Amino acid sequence: MQTKKIPLDITKATTSRLAEVDFDNLVFGKYYTDHMMVCDYENGKWNTPKIIPYGPLSVEPSCKAFHYGQAIFEGMKAFKDENGKVWLFRPEENFNRANISCKRMAMPEFPKEYFFEALETLLKLDEAWIKTGDGNSLYIRPFVIASENGVSASPSSTYKFIIICCPAKAYYSSPVKVTIAQKYSRSADGGVGYAKAAGNYGASFYPTNLAKEKGYQQVIWTDASTHQYLEEAGTMNVFFRINNTLITAPTSDRILDGITRKSLIKLAQDQGLQVEIRRITVSELVDAAKNGSLKEMFGAGTAATIAPIEGFEYNGDYYELPEVKDSYSQHLKKSLQDIQYNRAEDKFGWRHEVPLDK
C-alpha cells in the first residue's frame, strides 16, 4: 500500500510518561501515549495534520458534537514482534470504514495520505509504548468530532480528526455471560448501526447496565422489529457454533462490518471449517442449547479479539454451554494473533509494517 508523503506539523513532548505505566497490570484505556494527532477541517478542507503532546482539548460549551452527536470513531491495534518490528492489522479497512461512518453522519471524509502519514509518524514517536509478547498491543483510537460552535440543528462546518493511543492487554480476561435483548435495540433499519457512530454505544449503556444488575456482562442484541433474530454481542460481532458449523449474521445497515469478523470468516473458510453467513433466530439458538448441538458462542472485535461466551439467558432461563476440547474460538484466535504478531505466514496480505527508520 503506497500513499503520498505529506508534510506534518510535529511538536514533540518534552518528557515521557512511559515510566508511570505498570504494563503488567494495565487497565484498558487508563494510560495514553505521549503524543496525539489533531487535524482540523475548516473552510471546506482539511488542514495540515499536527502531532502534539497528548493533552486536553479546548472547546466551547456550544460545540456541536455535544448537542447533536456528530462523532464517529475507529478501533485499531499495533503489534510488535520479537524482532522489534511494528505491525498494523488491516489498517486500510479501518480507514475506509471511518469514511463510511463520516459520510453517514454528514461529516467530511478524511484523505488517505493524511491518515497513514500521521498514524505512522505517531507510532514512530511512541514506539516504546508498544510492548512485545502475546496479548500486548497498542490500541489506536482515531475519531472525528464536530467542532463548530452553535446550537442550531444543522451539520457542523468545522471538524477535528484526532488519533490517540493507549497500551492494552486482553479486554476480557475470562468467558462472559450474556442475556438476549427482548425490549431494547442497538440499531434499526435505515439507522446508523453499520457506522461507528458514538451514539450507538452511548445508547447501549443503559440496557447493558440492566443486564449487569442480573449478573450478565453483556447483551446479545436482536433485530428491532421482532427481537427474534440475533445480531451482535455487546460492542462486538457474534458467532455461534452449532455442531461443526460456524454461523454469524450477515452485515446490514444494523450490523457493523467488523474487521475481526471478516478476518475470522476468511480464516475459518481457509482452514476448511463450515461457515454460514445467515440470519439466526433466538428459537434456533435455544433449541440448539437444549439438544446439545450448540457447542460455542463468542464475540469478535478489535479490543477483545475473541471473547468466549460461557452461557446465555433468555426468558428467565439460563443455558450454560459445554466445555469443548476442539474449541473453534481458541483455534481461530491463535491463528489470527499469529498473523498479527508476525509469527505466521500472512497469505492474505493483512499485515502492514510501520517503518521505524532504525
Tab-separated table of C-alpha atoms in Angstrom, residues 89-357:
chain	number	residue	atom	x	y	z
A	89	PHE	CA	-3.585	-5.201	11.069
A	90	ARG	CA	-5.701	-4.359	8.001
A	91	PRO	CA	-5.479	-0.584	8.590
A	92	GLU	CA	-6.972	0.263	5.219
A	93	GLU	CA	-10.198	-1.413	6.330
A	94	ASN	CA	-10.337	0.907	9.346
A	95	PHE	CA	-9.636	3.937	7.187
A	96	ASN	CA	-12.368	3.027	4.707
A	97	ARG	CA	-14.889	2.309	7.463
A	98	ALA	CA	-14.114	5.629	9.168
A	99	ASN	CA	-15.033	7.448	5.975
A	100	ILE	CA	-18.197	5.344	5.565
A	101	SER	CA	-19.172	6.415	9.094
A	102	CYS	CA	-18.316	10.046	8.342
A	103	LYS	CA	-20.480	10.044	5.232
A	104	ARG	CA	-23.456	8.603	7.140
A	105	MET	CA	-23.091	11.295	9.807
A	106	ALA	CA	-22.836	14.138	7.238
A	107	MET	CA	-19.165	14.706	8.092
A	108	PRO	CA	-16.307	15.246	5.615
A	109	GLU	CA	-14.242	12.239	4.625
A	110	PHE	CA	-10.567	12.202	5.590
A	111	PRO	CA	-7.748	11.970	3.000
A	112	LYS	CA	-5.963	8.613	2.873
A	113	GLU	CA	-2.456	10.085	2.716
A	114	TYR	CA	-3.156	12.259	5.775
A	115	PHE	CA	-4.377	9.266	7.734
A	116	PHE	CA	-1.457	6.946	7.063
A	117	GLU	CA	1.320	9.510	7.242
A	118	ALA	CA	0.006	10.904	10.521
A	119	LEU	CA	-0.651	7.463	12.026
A	120	GLU	CA	2.770	6.065	11.101
A	121	THR	CA	4.519	9.187	12.399
A	122	LEU	CA	2.602	8.936	15.652
A	123	LEU	CA	3.562	5.277	16.072
A	124	LYS	CA	7.227	6.021	15.350
A	125	LEU	CA	7.284	8.691	18.061
A	126	ASP	CA	5.558	6.457	20.627
A	127	GLU	CA	7.076	3.147	19.526
A	128	ALA	CA	8.428	2.459	23.042
A	129	TRP	CA	4.832	2.177	24.285
A	130	ILE	CA	4.278	-0.909	22.092
A	131	LYS	CA	5.410	-3.970	24.014
A	132	THR	CA	6.299	-7.396	22.660
A	133	GLY	CA	4.649	-10.525	23.976
A	134	ASP	CA	1.393	-12.344	23.416
A	135	GLY	CA	-1.611	-10.219	24.376
A	136	ASN	CA	0.308	-6.935	24.366
A	137	SER	CA	-0.662	-4.291	21.834
A	138	LEU	CA	-1.173	-0.584	21.338
A	139	TYR	CA	-4.847	0.265	20.958
A	140	ILE	CA	-5.354	3.087	18.469
A	141	ARG	CA	-8.441	5.291	18.584
A	142	PRO	CA	-8.995	7.565	15.567
A	143	PHE	CA	-12.111	9.708	15.929
A	144	VAL	CA	-13.843	12.704	14.386
A	145	ILE	CA	-15.982	15.271	16.175
A	146	ALA	CA	-17.983	18.287	15.045
A	147	SER	CA	-16.233	21.382	16.410
A	148	GLU	CA	-18.336	24.326	15.249
A	149	ASN	CA	-19.864	26.470	17.979
A	150	GLY	CA	-23.622	26.836	17.769
A	151	VAL	CA	-26.812	25.148	18.870
A	152	SER	CA	-28.685	25.297	15.570
A	153	ALA	CA	-29.788	21.831	14.461
A	154	SER	CA	-27.581	21.502	11.389
A	155	PRO	CA	-24.316	19.826	10.438
A	156	SER	CA	-21.139	21.461	11.665
A	157	SER	CA	-18.930	23.402	9.260
A	158	THR	CA	-15.743	22.540	11.180
A	159	TYR	CA	-14.411	19.224	12.492
A	160	LYS	CA	-11.475	17.700	14.319
A	161	PHE	CA	-9.892	14.400	13.331
A	162	ILE	CA	-7.882	13.061	16.271
A	163	ILE	CA	-5.836	9.920	16.919
A	164	ILE	CA	-4.937	8.846	20.454
A	165	CYS	CA	-3.273	5.601	21.561
A	166	CYS	CA	-3.183	3.512	24.723
A	167	PRO	CA	-1.292	0.335	25.651
A	168	ALA	CA	-3.580	-2.662	26.018
A	169	LYS	CA	-3.826	-6.272	27.070
A	170	ALA	CA	-6.784	-8.647	26.783
A	171	TYR	CA	-10.125	-6.807	27.105
A	172	TYR	CA	-11.954	-9.753	28.705
A	173	SER	CA	-9.851	-11.959	30.993
A	174	SER	CA	-12.416	-14.762	31.246
A	175	PRO	CA	-15.549	-16.024	29.405
A	176	VAL	CA	-18.652	-13.848	29.744
A	177	LYS	CA	-22.312	-14.471	30.468
A	178	VAL	CA	-24.865	-12.700	28.287
A	179	THR	CA	-28.573	-12.026	28.138
A	180	ILE	CA	-30.591	-11.797	24.923
A	181	ALA	CA	-32.336	-8.470	24.310
A	182	GLN	CA	-36.127	-8.617	24.216
A	183	LYS	CA	-37.015	-4.958	24.669
A	184	TYR	CA	-34.116	-2.643	23.855
A	185	SER	CA	-32.410	-2.369	20.480
A	186	ARG	CA	-28.933	-1.397	19.401
A	187	SER	CA	-29.986	-0.216	15.934
A	188	ALA	CA	-32.829	-0.247	13.432
A	189	ASP	CA	-33.381	-0.464	9.685
A	190	GLY	CA	-32.343	2.743	7.989
A	191	GLY	CA	-30.366	3.864	11.034
A	192	VAL	CA	-26.663	4.164	11.782
A	193	GLY	CA	-25.960	0.705	13.184
A	194	TYR	CA	-23.438	-0.043	10.439
A	195	ALA	CA	-21.469	3.120	11.273
A	196	LYS	CA	-19.172	3.513	14.263
A	197	ALA	CA	-21.175	6.482	15.470
A	198	ALA	CA	-20.522	7.411	19.091
A	199	GLY	CA	-24.241	7.497	19.883
A	200	ASN	CA	-24.651	3.811	19.015
A	201	TYR	CA	-22.587	2.931	22.038
A	202	GLY	CA	-23.930	5.538	24.426
A	203	ALA	CA	-27.460	4.272	23.805
A	204	SER	CA	-26.414	0.715	24.655
A	205	PHE	CA	-25.106	1.501	28.134
A	206	TYR	CA	-28.480	1.581	29.924
A	207	PRO	CA	-29.717	-1.877	28.814
A	208	THR	CA	-26.205	-3.218	29.430
A	209	ASN	CA	-26.354	-1.874	32.989
A	210	LEU	CA	-29.692	-3.631	33.453
A	211	ALA	CA	-28.054	-6.866	32.269
A	212	LYS	CA	-25.173	-6.401	34.711
A	213	GLU	CA	-27.646	-5.995	37.571
A	214	LYS	CA	-28.873	-9.503	36.712
A	215	GLY	CA	-25.346	-10.912	36.657
A	216	TYR	CA	-24.594	-10.745	32.928
A	217	GLN	CA	-21.637	-8.894	31.443
A	218	GLN	CA	-23.138	-8.161	28.046
A	219	VAL	CA	-26.259	-8.153	25.875
A	220	ILE	CA	-26.813	-10.051	22.657
A	221	TRP	CA	-28.746	-7.592	20.529
A	222	THR	CA	-31.681	-8.705	18.423
A	223	ASP	CA	-33.458	-7.060	15.487
A	224	ALA	CA	-35.528	-4.027	16.445
A	225	SER	CA	-38.676	-5.184	14.619
A	226	THR	CA	-39.289	-8.619	16.121
A	227	HIS	CA	-36.441	-9.309	18.598
A	228	GLN	CA	-36.249	-12.775	17.082
A	229	TYR	CA	-33.021	-12.533	15.084
A	230	LEU	CA	-29.607	-12.491	16.764
A	231	GLU	CA	-27.331	-9.716	15.549
A	232	GLU	CA	-24.440	-8.507	17.746
A	233	ALA	CA	-22.978	-9.156	21.201
A	234	GLY	CA	-22.343	-6.034	23.219
A	235	THR	CA	-19.874	-3.987	21.186
A	236	MET	CA	-18.835	-6.997	19.094
A	237	ASN	CA	-19.984	-9.164	16.244
A	238	VAL	CA	-21.104	-12.590	17.426
A	239	PHE	CA	-20.515	-16.161	16.221
A	240	PHE	CA	-22.379	-19.373	17.037
A	241	ARG	CA	-21.059	-22.907	16.552
A	242	ILE	CA	-23.879	-25.404	16.095
A	243	ASN	CA	-22.437	-28.892	15.737
A	244	ASN	CA	-19.444	-28.169	13.482
A	245	THR	CA	-20.906	-25.197	11.612
A	246	LEU	CA	-19.873	-21.641	12.436
A	247	ILE	CA	-22.744	-19.184	11.975
A	248	THR	CA	-22.748	-15.388	12.028
A	249	ALA	CA	-25.307	-12.818	10.933
A	250	PRO	CA	-24.843	-11.010	7.613
A	251	THR	CA	-23.909	-7.346	7.724
A	252	SER	CA	-26.641	-4.815	7.078
A	253	ASP	CA	-27.458	-1.221	7.953
A	254	ARG	CA	-27.995	-2.531	11.518
A	255	ILE	CA	-24.817	-4.580	11.894
A	256	LEU	CA	-21.241	-3.334	11.868
A	257	ASP	CA	-18.938	-4.697	9.179
A	258	GLY	CA	-16.392	-5.841	11.739
A	259	ILE	CA	-12.791	-6.262	10.602
A	260	THR	CA	-12.141	-9.039	13.126
A	261	ARG	CA	-15.406	-10.659	11.983
A	262	LYS	CA	-14.470	-10.766	8.313
A	263	SER	CA	-10.942	-11.939	9.169
A	264	LEU	CA	-12.257	-14.852	11.243
A	265	ILE	CA	-14.656	-15.851	8.467
A	266	LYS	CA	-11.784	-15.894	5.975
A	267	LEU	CA	-9.513	-17.859	8.326
A	268	ALA	CA	-12.235	-20.406	9.105
A	269	GLN	CA	-13.043	-20.934	5.439
A	270	ASP	CA	-9.352	-21.210	4.560
A	271	GLN	CA	-8.943	-23.912	7.207
A	272	GLY	CA	-11.841	-25.928	5.850
A	273	LEU	CA	-14.378	-25.116	8.554
A	274	GLN	CA	-18.048	-24.955	7.596
A	275	VAL	CA	-19.175	-21.310	7.768
A	276	GLU	CA	-22.685	-19.978	7.240
A	277	ILE	CA	-23.372	-16.250	6.969
A	278	ARG	CA	-27.098	-16.092	7.556
A	279	ARG	CA	-29.767	-14.880	9.906
A	280	ILE	CA	-30.203	-16.997	13.017
A	281	THR	CA	-33.212	-16.869	15.308
A	282	VAL	CA	-33.353	-16.910	19.082
A	283	SER	CA	-35.530	-20.030	18.923
A	284	GLU	CA	-32.890	-21.846	16.833
A	285	LEU	CA	-30.249	-20.958	19.421
A	286	VAL	CA	-32.425	-22.082	22.343
A	287	ASP	CA	-33.279	-25.348	20.591
A	288	ALA	CA	-29.579	-25.972	19.896
A	289	ALA	CA	-28.730	-25.314	23.540
A	290	LYS	CA	-31.454	-27.723	24.677
A	291	ASN	CA	-30.493	-30.578	22.338
A	292	GLY	CA	-26.750	-30.191	22.893
A	293	SER	CA	-25.803	-29.121	19.354
A	294	LEU	CA	-24.761	-25.631	20.483
A	295	LYS	CA	-21.036	-26.035	21.100
A	296	GLU	CA	-19.719	-22.470	21.280
A	297	MET	CA	-20.626	-18.785	21.206
A	298	PHE	CA	-18.137	-15.947	21.056
A	299	GLY	CA	-17.905	-12.250	20.384
A	300	ALA	CA	-15.332	-10.818	17.988
A	301	GLY	CA	-13.906	-7.313	17.849
A	302	THR	CA	-10.686	-5.309	17.830
A	303	ALA	CA	-10.446	-4.665	21.572
A	304	ALA	CA	-11.346	-8.198	22.674
A	305	THR	CA	-10.196	-10.120	19.572
A	306	ILE	CA	-12.337	-13.101	20.622
A	307	ALA	CA	-14.427	-13.169	23.805
A	308	PRO	CA	-15.819	-16.649	24.598
A	309	ILE	CA	-19.386	-16.767	25.943
A	310	GLU	CA	-19.996	-19.359	28.637
A	311	GLY	CA	-23.778	-19.114	28.692
A	312	PHE	CA	-26.841	-17.036	27.833
A	313	GLU	CA	-30.147	-16.078	29.424
A	314	TYR	CA	-33.480	-15.873	27.630
A	315	ASN	CA	-36.987	-15.599	29.074
A	316	GLY	CA	-35.663	-16.217	32.553
A	317	ASP	CA	-33.895	-19.461	31.625
A	318	TYR	CA	-30.106	-19.763	31.634
A	319	TYR	CA	-28.328	-22.031	29.179
A	320	GLU	CA	-24.750	-22.958	30.021
A	321	LEU	CA	-22.506	-24.027	27.182
A	322	PRO	CA	-20.399	-27.178	27.392
A	323	GLU	CA	-16.627	-27.196	27.543
A	324	VAL	CA	-15.272	-28.320	24.175
A	325	LYS	CA	-11.824	-29.748	23.512
A	326	ASP	CA	-11.656	-28.675	19.863
A	327	SER	CA	-12.585	-25.057	20.521
A	328	TYR	CA	-13.031	-23.089	17.309
A	329	SER	CA	-12.717	-19.806	19.197
A	330	GLN	CA	-9.342	-20.670	20.713
A	331	HIS	CA	-8.001	-22.068	17.464
A	332	LEU	CA	-9.152	-19.077	15.386
A	333	LYS	CA	-7.852	-16.607	17.973
A	334	LYS	CA	-4.415	-18.208	17.829
A	335	SER	CA	-4.437	-18.211	14.018
A	336	LEU	CA	-5.419	-14.551	13.939
A	337	GLN	CA	-2.892	-13.454	16.543
A	338	ASP	CA	-0.089	-15.426	14.892
A	339	ILE	CA	-0.628	-13.243	11.832
A	340	GLN	CA	-0.949	-10.040	13.866
A	341	TYR	CA	2.282	-10.695	15.800
A	342	ASN	CA	4.194	-11.783	12.677
A	343	ARG	CA	4.524	-15.371	13.907
A	344	ALA	CA	2.914	-16.954	10.859
A	345	GLU	CA	2.669	-16.521	7.116
A	346	ASP	CA	0.332	-13.720	6.049
A	347	LYS	CA	-1.132	-15.240	2.907
A	348	PHE	CA	-3.923	-12.656	2.850
A	349	GLY	CA	-1.737	-9.530	2.922
A	350	TRP	CA	-3.312	-8.249	6.142
A	351	ARG	CA	-0.166	-7.054	7.932
A	352	HIS	CA	1.110	-3.527	7.355
A	353	GLU	CA	4.618	-2.805	8.596
A	354	VAL	CA	5.230	0.582	10.196
A	355	PRO	CA	8.675	1.856	9.092
A	356	LEU	CA	10.631	2.774	12.221
A	357	ASP	CA	13.726	4.232	10.462
